[in-house]
Short mmCIF file of C-alpha atoms and ligand atoms in Angstrom, two decimals:
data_model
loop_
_atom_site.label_atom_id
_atom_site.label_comp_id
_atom_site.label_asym_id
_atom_site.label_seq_id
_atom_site.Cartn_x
_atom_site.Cartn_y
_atom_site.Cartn_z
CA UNK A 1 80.01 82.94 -19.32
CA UNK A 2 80.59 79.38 -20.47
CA UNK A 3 82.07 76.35 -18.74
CA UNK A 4 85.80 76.27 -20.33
CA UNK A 5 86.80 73.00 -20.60
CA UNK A 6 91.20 72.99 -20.47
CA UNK A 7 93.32 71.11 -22.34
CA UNK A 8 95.54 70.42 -19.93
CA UNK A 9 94.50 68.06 -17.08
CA UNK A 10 96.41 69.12 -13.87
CA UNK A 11 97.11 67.60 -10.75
CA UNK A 12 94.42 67.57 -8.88
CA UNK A 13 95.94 68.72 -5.65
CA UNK A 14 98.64 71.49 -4.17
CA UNK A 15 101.66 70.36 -2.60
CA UNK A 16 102.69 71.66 1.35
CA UNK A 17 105.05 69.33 2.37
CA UNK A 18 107.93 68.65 0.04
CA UNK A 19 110.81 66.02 -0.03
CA UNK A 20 114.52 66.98 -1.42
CA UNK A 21 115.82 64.69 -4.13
CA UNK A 22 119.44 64.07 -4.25
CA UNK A 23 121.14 64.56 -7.80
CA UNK A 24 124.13 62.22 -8.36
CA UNK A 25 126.58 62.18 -11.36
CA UNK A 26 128.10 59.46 -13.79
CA UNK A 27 130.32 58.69 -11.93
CA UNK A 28 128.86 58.16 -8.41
CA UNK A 29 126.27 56.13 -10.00
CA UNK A 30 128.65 53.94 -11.86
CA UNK A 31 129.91 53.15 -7.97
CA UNK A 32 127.03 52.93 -6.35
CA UNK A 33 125.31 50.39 -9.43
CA UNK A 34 128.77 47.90 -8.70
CA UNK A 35 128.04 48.22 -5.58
CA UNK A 36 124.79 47.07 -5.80
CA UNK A 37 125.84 44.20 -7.64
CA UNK A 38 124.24 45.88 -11.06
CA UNK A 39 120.50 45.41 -9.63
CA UNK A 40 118.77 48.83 -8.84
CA UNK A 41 116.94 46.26 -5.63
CA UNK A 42 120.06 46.94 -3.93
CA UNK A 43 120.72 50.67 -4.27
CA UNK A 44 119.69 53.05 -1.47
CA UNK A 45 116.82 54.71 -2.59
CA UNK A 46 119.18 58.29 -1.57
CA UNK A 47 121.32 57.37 -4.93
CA UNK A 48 117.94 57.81 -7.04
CA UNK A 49 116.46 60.96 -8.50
CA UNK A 50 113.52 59.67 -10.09
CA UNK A 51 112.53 55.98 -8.24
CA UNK A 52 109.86 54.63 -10.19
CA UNK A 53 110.81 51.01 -9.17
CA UNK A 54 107.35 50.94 -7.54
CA UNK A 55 103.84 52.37 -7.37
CA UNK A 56 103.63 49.93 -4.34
CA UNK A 57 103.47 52.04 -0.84
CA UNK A 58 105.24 54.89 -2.11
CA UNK A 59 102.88 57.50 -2.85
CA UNK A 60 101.65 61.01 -0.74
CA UNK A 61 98.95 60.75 1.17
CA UNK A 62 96.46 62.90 1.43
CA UNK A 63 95.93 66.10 4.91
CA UNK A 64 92.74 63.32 5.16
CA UNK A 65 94.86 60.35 5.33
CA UNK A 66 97.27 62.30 7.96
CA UNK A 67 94.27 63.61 10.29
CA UNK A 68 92.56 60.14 10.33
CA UNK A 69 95.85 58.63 11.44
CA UNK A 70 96.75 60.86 14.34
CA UNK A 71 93.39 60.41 15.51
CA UNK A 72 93.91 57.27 15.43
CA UNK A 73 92.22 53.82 18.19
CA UNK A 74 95.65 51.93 18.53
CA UNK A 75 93.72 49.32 21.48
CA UNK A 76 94.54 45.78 20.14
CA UNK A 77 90.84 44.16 20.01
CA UNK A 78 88.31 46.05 18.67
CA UNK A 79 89.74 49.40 17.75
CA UNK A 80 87.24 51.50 16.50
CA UNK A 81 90.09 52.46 13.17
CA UNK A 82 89.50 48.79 12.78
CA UNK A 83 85.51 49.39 12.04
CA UNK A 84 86.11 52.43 9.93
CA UNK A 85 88.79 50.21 7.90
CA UNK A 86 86.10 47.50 7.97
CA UNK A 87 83.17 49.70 6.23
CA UNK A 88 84.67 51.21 3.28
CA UNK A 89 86.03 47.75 2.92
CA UNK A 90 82.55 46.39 2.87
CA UNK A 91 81.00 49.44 1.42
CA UNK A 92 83.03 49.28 -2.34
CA UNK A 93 83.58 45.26 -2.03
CA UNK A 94 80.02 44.22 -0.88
CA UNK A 95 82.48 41.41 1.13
CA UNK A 96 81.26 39.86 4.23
CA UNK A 97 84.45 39.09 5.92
CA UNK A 98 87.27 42.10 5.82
CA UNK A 99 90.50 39.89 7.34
CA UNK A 100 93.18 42.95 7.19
CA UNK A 101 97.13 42.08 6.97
CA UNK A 102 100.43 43.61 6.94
CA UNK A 103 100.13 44.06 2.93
CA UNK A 104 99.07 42.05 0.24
CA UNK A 105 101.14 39.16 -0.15
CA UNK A 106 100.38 37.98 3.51
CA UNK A 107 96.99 37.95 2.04
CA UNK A 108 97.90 35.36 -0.21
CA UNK A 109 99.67 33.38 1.91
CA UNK A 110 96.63 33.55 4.02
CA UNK A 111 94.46 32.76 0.99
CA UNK A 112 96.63 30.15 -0.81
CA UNK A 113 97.76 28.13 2.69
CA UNK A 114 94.23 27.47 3.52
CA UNK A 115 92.75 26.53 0.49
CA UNK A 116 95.61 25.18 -2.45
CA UNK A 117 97.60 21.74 -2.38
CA UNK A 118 99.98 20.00 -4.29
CA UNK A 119 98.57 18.72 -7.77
CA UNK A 120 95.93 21.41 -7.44
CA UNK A 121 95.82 24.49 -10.54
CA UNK A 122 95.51 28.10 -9.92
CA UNK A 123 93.97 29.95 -13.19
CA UNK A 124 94.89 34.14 -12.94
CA UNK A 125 94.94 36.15 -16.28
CA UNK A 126 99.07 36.89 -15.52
CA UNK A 127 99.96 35.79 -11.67
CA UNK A 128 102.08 38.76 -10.35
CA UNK A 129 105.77 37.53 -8.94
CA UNK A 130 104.41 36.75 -5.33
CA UNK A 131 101.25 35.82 -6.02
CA UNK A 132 102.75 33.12 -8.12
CA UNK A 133 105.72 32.28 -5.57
CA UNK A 134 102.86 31.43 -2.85
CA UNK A 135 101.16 29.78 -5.22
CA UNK A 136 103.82 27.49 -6.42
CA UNK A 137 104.41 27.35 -2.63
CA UNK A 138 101.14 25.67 -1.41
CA UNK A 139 102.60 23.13 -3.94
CA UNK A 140 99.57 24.09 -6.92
CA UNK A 141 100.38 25.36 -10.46
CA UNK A 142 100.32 29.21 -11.10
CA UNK A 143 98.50 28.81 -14.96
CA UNK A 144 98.40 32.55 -16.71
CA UNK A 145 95.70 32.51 -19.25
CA UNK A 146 95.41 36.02 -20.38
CA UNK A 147 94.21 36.72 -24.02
CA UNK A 148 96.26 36.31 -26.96
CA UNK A 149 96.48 40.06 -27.33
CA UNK A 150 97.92 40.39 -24.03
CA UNK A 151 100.80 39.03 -25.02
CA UNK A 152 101.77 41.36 -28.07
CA UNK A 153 102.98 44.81 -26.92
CA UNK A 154 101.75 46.90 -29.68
CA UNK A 155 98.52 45.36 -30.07
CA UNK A 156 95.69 47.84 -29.32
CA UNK A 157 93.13 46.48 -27.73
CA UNK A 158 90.56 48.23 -25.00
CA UNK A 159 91.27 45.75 -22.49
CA UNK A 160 94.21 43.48 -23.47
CA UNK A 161 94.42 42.25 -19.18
CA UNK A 162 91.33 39.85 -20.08
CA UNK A 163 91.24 36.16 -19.13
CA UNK A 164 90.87 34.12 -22.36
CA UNK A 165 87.41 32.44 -21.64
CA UNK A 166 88.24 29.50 -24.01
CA UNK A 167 91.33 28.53 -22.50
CA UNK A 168 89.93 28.43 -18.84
CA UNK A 169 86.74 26.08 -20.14
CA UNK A 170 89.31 24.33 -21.61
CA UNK A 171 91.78 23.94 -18.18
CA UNK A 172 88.83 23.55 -16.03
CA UNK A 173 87.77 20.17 -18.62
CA UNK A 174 91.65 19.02 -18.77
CA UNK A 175 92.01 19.45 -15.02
CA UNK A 176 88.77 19.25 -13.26
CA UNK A 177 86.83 20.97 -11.05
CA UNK A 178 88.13 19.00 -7.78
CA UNK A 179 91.99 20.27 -8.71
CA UNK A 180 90.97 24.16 -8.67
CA UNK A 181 89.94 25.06 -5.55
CA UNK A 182 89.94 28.82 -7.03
CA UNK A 183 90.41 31.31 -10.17
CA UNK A 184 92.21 34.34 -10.03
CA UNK A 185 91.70 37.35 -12.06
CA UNK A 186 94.61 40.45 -11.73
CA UNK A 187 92.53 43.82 -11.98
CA UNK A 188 94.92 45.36 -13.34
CA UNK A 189 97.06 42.74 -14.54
CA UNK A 190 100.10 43.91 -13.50
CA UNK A 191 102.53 41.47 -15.14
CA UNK A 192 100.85 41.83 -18.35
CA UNK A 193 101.68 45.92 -18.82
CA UNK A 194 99.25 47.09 -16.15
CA UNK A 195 96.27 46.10 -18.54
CA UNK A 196 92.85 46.57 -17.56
CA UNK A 197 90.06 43.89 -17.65
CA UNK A 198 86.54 44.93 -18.77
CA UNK A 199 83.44 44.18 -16.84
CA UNK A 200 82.27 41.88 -19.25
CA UNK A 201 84.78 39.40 -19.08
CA UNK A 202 84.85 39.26 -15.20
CA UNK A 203 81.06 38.65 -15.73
CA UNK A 204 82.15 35.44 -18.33
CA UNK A 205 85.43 34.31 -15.64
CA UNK A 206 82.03 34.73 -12.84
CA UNK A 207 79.75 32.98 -14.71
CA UNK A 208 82.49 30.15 -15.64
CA UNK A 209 83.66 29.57 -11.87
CA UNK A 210 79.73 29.37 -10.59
CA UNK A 211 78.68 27.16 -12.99
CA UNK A 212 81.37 24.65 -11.88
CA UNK A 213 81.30 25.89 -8.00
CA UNK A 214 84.87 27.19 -7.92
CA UNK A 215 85.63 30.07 -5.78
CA UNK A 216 86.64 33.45 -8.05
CA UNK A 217 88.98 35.65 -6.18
CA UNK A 218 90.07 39.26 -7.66
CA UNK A 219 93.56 40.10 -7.29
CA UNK A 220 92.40 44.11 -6.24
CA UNK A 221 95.61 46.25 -6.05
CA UNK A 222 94.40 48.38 -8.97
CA UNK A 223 90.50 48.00 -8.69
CA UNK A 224 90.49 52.09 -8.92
CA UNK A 225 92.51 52.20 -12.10
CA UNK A 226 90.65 49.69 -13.72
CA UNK A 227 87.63 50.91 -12.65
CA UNK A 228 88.38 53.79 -14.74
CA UNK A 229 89.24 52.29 -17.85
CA UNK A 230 85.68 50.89 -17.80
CA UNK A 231 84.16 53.39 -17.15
CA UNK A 232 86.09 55.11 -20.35
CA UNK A 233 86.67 52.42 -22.60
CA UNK A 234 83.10 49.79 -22.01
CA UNK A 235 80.12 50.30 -23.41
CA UNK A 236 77.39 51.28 -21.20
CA UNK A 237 79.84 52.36 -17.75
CA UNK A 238 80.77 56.53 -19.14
CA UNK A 239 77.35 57.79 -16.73
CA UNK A 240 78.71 55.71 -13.51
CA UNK A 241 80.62 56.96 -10.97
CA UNK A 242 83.95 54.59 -10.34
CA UNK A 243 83.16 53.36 -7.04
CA UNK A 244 79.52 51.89 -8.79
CA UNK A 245 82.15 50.20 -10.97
CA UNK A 246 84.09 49.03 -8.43
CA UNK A 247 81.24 47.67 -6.54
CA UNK A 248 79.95 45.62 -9.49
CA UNK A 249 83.17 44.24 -10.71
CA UNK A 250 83.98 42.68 -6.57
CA UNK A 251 79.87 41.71 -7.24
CA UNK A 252 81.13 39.19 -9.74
CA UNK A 253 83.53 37.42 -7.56
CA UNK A 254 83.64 35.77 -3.83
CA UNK A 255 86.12 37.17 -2.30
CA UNK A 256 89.67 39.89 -2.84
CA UNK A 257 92.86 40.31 -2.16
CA UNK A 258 94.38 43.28 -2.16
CA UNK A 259 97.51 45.01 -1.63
CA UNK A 260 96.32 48.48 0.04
CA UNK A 261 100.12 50.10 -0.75
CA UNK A 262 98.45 50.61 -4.35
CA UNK A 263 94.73 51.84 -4.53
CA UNK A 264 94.63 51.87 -0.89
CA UNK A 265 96.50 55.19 -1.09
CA UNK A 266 98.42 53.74 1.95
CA UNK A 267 102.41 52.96 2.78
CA UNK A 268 101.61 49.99 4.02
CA UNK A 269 98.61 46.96 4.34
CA UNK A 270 96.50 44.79 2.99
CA UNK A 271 93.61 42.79 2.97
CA UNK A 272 91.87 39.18 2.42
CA UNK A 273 87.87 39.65 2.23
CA UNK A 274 85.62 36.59 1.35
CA UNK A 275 81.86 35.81 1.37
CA UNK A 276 82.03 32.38 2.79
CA UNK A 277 81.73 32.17 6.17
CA UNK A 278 84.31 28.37 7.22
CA UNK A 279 86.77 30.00 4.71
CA UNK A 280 86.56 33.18 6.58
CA UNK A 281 87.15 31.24 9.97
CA UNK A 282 90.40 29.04 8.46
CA UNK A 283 91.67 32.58 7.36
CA UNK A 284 91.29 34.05 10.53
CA UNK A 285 92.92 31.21 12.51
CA UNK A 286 95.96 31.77 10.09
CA UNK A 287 95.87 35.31 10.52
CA UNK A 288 96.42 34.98 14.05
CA UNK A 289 98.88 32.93 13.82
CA UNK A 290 101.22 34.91 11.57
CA UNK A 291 99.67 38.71 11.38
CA UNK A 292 97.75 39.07 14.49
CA UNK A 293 94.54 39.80 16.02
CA UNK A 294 91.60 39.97 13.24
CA UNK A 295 90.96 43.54 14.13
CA UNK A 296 95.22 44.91 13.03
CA UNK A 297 96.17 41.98 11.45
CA UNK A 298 99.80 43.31 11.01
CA UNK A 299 98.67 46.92 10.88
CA UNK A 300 98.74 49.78 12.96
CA UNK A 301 95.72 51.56 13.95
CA UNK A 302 96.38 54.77 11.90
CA UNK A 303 97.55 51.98 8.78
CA UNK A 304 94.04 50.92 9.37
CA UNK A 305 92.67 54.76 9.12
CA UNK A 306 95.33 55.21 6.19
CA UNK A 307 93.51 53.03 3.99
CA UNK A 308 89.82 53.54 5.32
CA UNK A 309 90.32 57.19 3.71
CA UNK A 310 92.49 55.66 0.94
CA UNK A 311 90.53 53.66 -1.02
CA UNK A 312 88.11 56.62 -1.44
CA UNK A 313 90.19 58.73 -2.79
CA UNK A 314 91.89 55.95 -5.28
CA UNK A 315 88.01 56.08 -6.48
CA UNK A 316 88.08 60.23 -6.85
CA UNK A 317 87.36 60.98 -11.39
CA UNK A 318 89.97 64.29 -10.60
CA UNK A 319 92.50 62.23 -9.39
CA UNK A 320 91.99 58.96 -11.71
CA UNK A 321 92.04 61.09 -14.35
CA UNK A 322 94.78 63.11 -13.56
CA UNK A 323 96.63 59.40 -12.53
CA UNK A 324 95.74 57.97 -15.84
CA UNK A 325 96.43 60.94 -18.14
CA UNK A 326 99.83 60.98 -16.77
CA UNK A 327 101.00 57.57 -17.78
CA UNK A 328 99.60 58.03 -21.24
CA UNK A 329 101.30 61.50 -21.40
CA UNK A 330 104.30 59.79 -20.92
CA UNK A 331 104.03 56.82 -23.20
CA UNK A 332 102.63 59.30 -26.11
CA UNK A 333 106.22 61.03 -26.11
CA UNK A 334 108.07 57.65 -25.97
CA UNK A 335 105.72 56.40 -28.95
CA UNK A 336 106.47 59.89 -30.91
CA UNK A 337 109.82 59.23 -31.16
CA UNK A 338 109.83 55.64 -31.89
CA UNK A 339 110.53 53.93 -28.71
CA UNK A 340 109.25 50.50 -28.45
CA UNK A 341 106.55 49.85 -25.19
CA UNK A 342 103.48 47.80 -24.50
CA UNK A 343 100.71 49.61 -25.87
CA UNK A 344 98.17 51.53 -24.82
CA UNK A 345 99.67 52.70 -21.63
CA UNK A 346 98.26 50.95 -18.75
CA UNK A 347 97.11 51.88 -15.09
CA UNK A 348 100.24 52.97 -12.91
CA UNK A 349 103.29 52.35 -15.12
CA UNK A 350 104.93 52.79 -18.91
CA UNK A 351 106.56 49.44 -19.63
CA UNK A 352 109.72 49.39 -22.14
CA UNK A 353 109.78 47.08 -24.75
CA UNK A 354 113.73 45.75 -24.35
CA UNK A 355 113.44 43.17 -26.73
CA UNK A 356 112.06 45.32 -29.53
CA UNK A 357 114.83 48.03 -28.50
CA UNK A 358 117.69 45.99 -27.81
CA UNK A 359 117.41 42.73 -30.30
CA UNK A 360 121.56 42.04 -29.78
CA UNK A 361 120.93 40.96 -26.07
CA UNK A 362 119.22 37.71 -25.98
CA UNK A 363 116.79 36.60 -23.55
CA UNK A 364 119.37 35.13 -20.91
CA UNK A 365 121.40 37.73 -21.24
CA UNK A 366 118.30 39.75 -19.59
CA UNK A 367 118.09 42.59 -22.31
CA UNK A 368 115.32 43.96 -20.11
CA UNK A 369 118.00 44.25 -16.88
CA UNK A 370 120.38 46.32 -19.04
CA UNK A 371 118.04 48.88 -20.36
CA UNK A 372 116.85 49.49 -16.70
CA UNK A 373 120.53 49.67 -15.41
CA UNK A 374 121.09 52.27 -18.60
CA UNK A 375 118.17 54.30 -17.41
CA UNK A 376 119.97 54.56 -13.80
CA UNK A 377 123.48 54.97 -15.26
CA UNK A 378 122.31 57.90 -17.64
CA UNK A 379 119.78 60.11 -15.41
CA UNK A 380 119.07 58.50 -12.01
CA UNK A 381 116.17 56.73 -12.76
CA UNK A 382 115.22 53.29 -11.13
CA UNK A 383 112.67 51.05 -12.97
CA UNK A 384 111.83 47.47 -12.32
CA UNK A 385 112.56 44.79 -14.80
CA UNK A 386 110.16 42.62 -15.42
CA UNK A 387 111.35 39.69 -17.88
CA UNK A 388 114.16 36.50 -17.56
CA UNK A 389 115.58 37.82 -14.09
CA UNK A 390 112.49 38.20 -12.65
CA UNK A 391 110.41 35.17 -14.55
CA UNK A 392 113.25 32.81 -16.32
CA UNK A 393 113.89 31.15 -12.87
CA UNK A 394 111.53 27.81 -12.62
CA UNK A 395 110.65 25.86 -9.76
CA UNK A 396 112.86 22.81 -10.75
CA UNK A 397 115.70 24.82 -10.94
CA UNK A 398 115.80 25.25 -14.60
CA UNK A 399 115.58 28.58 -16.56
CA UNK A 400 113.90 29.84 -19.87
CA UNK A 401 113.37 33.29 -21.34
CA UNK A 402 109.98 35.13 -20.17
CA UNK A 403 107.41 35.85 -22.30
CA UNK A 404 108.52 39.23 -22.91
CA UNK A 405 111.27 41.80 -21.37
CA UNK A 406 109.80 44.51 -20.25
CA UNK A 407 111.09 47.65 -18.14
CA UNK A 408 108.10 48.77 -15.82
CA UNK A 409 108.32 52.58 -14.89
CA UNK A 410 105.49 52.57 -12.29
CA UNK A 411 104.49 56.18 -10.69
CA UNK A 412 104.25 56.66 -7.14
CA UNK A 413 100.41 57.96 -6.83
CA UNK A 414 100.61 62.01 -6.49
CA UNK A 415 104.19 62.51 -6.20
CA UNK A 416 105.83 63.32 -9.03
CA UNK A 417 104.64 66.49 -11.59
CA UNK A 418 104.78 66.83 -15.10
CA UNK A 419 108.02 68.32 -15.16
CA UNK A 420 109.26 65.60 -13.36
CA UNK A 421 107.24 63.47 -16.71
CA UNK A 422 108.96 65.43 -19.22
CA UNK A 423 113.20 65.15 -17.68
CA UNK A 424 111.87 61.20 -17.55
CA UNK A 425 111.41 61.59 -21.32
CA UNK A 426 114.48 62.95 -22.22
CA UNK A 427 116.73 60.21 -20.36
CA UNK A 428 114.70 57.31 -21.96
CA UNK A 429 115.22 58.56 -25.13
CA UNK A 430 118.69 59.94 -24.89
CA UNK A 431 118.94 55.95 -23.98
CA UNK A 432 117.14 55.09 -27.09
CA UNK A 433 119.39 56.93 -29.01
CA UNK A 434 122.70 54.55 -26.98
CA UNK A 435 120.93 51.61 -26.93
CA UNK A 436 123.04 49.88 -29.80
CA UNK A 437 126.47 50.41 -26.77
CA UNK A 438 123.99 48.47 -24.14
CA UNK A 439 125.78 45.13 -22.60
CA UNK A 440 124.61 41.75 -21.90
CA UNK A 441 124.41 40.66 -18.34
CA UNK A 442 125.35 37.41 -16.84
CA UNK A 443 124.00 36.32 -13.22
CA UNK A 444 127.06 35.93 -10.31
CA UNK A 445 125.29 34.78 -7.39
CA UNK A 446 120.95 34.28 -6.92
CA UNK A 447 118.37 32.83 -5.06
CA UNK A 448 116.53 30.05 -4.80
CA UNK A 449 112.97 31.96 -5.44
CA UNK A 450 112.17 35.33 -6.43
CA UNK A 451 115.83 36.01 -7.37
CA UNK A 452 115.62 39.22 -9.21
CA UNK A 453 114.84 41.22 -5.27
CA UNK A 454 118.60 39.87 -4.27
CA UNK A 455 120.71 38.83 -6.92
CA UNK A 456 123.93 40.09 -8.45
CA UNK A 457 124.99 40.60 -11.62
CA UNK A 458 127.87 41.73 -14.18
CA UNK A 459 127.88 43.23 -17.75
CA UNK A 460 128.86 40.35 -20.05
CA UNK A 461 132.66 39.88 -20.76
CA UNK A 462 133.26 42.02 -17.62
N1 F0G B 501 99.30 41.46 -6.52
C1 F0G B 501 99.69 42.38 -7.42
C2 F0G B 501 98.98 42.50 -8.73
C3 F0G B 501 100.75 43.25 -7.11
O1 F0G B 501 101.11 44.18 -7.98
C4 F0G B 501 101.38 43.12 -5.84
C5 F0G B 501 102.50 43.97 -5.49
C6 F0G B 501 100.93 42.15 -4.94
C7 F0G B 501 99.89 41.34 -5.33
C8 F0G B 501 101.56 41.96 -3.59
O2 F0G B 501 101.28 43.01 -2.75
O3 F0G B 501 103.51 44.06 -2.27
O4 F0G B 501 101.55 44.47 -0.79
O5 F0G B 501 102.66 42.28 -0.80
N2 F0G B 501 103.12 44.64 -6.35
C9 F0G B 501 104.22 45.55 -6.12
C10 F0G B 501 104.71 46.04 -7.45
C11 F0G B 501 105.29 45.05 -5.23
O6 F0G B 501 105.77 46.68 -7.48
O7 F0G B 501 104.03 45.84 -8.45
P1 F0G B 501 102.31 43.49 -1.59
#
């Protein structure tokens, strides 16, 4: 017999544990989203059917994950969960110093605290929202610098998350060396439609940042995913297993941060590692400070055996394939039928072009927030916006229309099925089909920084 090959690419796992979701109608949702101040933040999670708000600590873990953590070393110093965490840290990174923390943003705190100061610049390809908020709060500029391409949604192009090499020669001249005291590359760039970056341009950002002796940092959440569009989309990577991939992509740089709620597999942590050995001894101090000792750092020991298994199976072809296929599956239906989104599909979400689909909104009347709230209103489903609300706000108080308005559906890693793929399908393009009846919204009441997590809205003229 021959090997049969199926067209269909199946998850790559059986489910023994299930949990209920709660089915709502019009109406109740129409309460609950006034309620809520019309932002989907500030629904409980019970008056969603389909939350794809986040990919961020929300997926299933594995019977793995689950034995590692009741076998768990919960001692404070030294637990041996600590060393496991510590090795496969070490083993896909090739980092010296593994400094774990509560998740990834207390990473960059960490990171940013102890190395950025007023007047200094921050290159990234697209800064996600907190990276940029601790950023801007060390007092530095948050600079995106991602390709041209990157910023036009239907633009094909293999790996449209790349740093434009020009423009960082070109900030590094303008600013100096002195004033960067470290470049950032997003793998996957999150803000930028989940887009991948290829191997050969963190080899140019590498070969950039040691030539003038800055320290290059990946931003890691994703390294799994976008290990896996190299090894499918560059030249040269199709024989090589992801985790080689992985391995020479952190070989390029000095030092990660990661958020392990994403390829970490996990609910919850994070890490800092670095190379250089004062840096790693400022971090620590930090750490201490505000996660804890440098073997928890913020973590539980079975968080810490969560993740040690985790970022294994982020690296597993089955399951990236399976993971990758089903974002594409998606955005192939949406792309059939004419709805606008940022093209190709990305890593771990379909993003929803609102300014293509809904061109009588303007900017600051957050076209991107209203297709999201339609989404809710009309099956259940909770996206994220990513546009004005979450972007317009700027640090002197001002505010100006994001690059682009975008609704991110991001997939909790091995939760939902295709079924689940297919009901999403209908309700985005039953909205399609309404979106000319879609309001305006106007901001009542936000916050100084990262506003779109708290703030509350109303339709326009309501
Ligand atoms: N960097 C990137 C690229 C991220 O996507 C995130 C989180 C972080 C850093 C911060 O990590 O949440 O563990 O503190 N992204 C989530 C999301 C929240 O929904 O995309 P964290």
């Amino acid at each position: 017999m021959r090997e049969f090959h199926s067209q269909t690419i199946i998850e790559p796992f059986r489910v023994r544990s299930v949990e209920p979701i709660r089915f709502t109608t019009l109406a109740q949702r129409e309460a609950a989203l006034i309620r809520a101040g019309y932002n989907p933040f500030l629904l409980h999670a019970d008056e969603v059917l389909i939350d794809l708000l986040t990919d961020s600590g929300t997926g299933a873990m594995s019977s793995r994950q689950w034995a590692g953590m009741i076998a768990s070393d919960e001692s404070y110093a030294g637990a041996t969960s600590f060393y496991k965490f510590e090795a496969a840290v070490q083993q896909i990174t090739g980092y010296k110093h593994v400094i774990p923390t509560h998740q990834g943003r207390a990473a960059e705190h960490i990171l940013f605290t102890t190395i950025a100061k007023p007047g200094d610049v921050i290159p990234n390809n697209t800064h996600f929202d907190t990276t940029r908020a601790h950023v801007e709060h060390s007092g530095a500029e948050a600079r995106d610098l991602v390709i041209e391409e990157g910023h036009h949604p239907r633009l094909i192009h293999p790996f449209k998350g790349n740093m434009d090499i020009a423009a960082l020669r070109q900030t590094i001249t303008e600013v100096g060396r002195e004033r960067i005291p470290a470049i950032m590359l997003t793998v996957t760039n999150n803000s930028g439609g989940g887009q991948p970056v290829s191997l050969a341009n963190i080899r140019a950002v590498s070969e950039l940042a040691r030539a003038n002796r800055i320290p290059f940092f990946l931003d890691a959440c994703r390294y799994a995913e976008n290990a896996w569009f190299i090894k499918t989309r560059e030249p040269g990577y199709a024989d090589k297993s992801p985790l080689e991939i992985a391995q020479e992509m952190f070989s390029y740089a000095d030092g990660c941060t990661m958020s392990a709620k994403k390829d970490g597999m996990a609910n919850i942590g994070g890490f800092l590692a670095v190379n250089d050995d004062s840096l790693a001894a400022q971090c620590r101090n930090l750490e201490i400070l505000t996660e804890g000792f440098p073997t928890y750092g913020g973590m539980a020991g079975y968080d810490l055996e969560a993740i040690a298994q985790g970022l294994y199976e982020a690296l597993d072809e089955h399951y990236l394939r399976y993971r990758i296929r089903s974002i594409a599956y998606l955005g192939e239906k949406l792309t059939a039928a004419g709805v606008p989104i940022v093209l190709p599909t990305g890593g771990h979400a379909v993003y929803l072009d609102a300014r293509e689909m809904l061109p009588h909104i303007p900017p600051l009347q957050y076209p991107a927030w209203s297709l999201n709230n339609a989404l809710y209103l009309l099956g259940g489903v909770r996206g994220v916006e990513i546009g004005s609300v979450m972007f317009g706000q700027q640090p002197d108080g001002s505010e100006h229309a994001a690059a682009m308005e975008l609704v991110r559906l991001a997939f909790p890693r091995r939760v939902y099925t295709q079924s689940h793929v297919d009901y999403l399908a209908e309700v985005i393009l039953e909205v399609y089909n309404q979106r000319g009846h879609l309001p305006g919204y106007r901001l009542v009441s936000q916050a100084p920084v990262l506003r779109h997590f708290t703030a509350r809205l109303a339709p326009v003229g309501v």
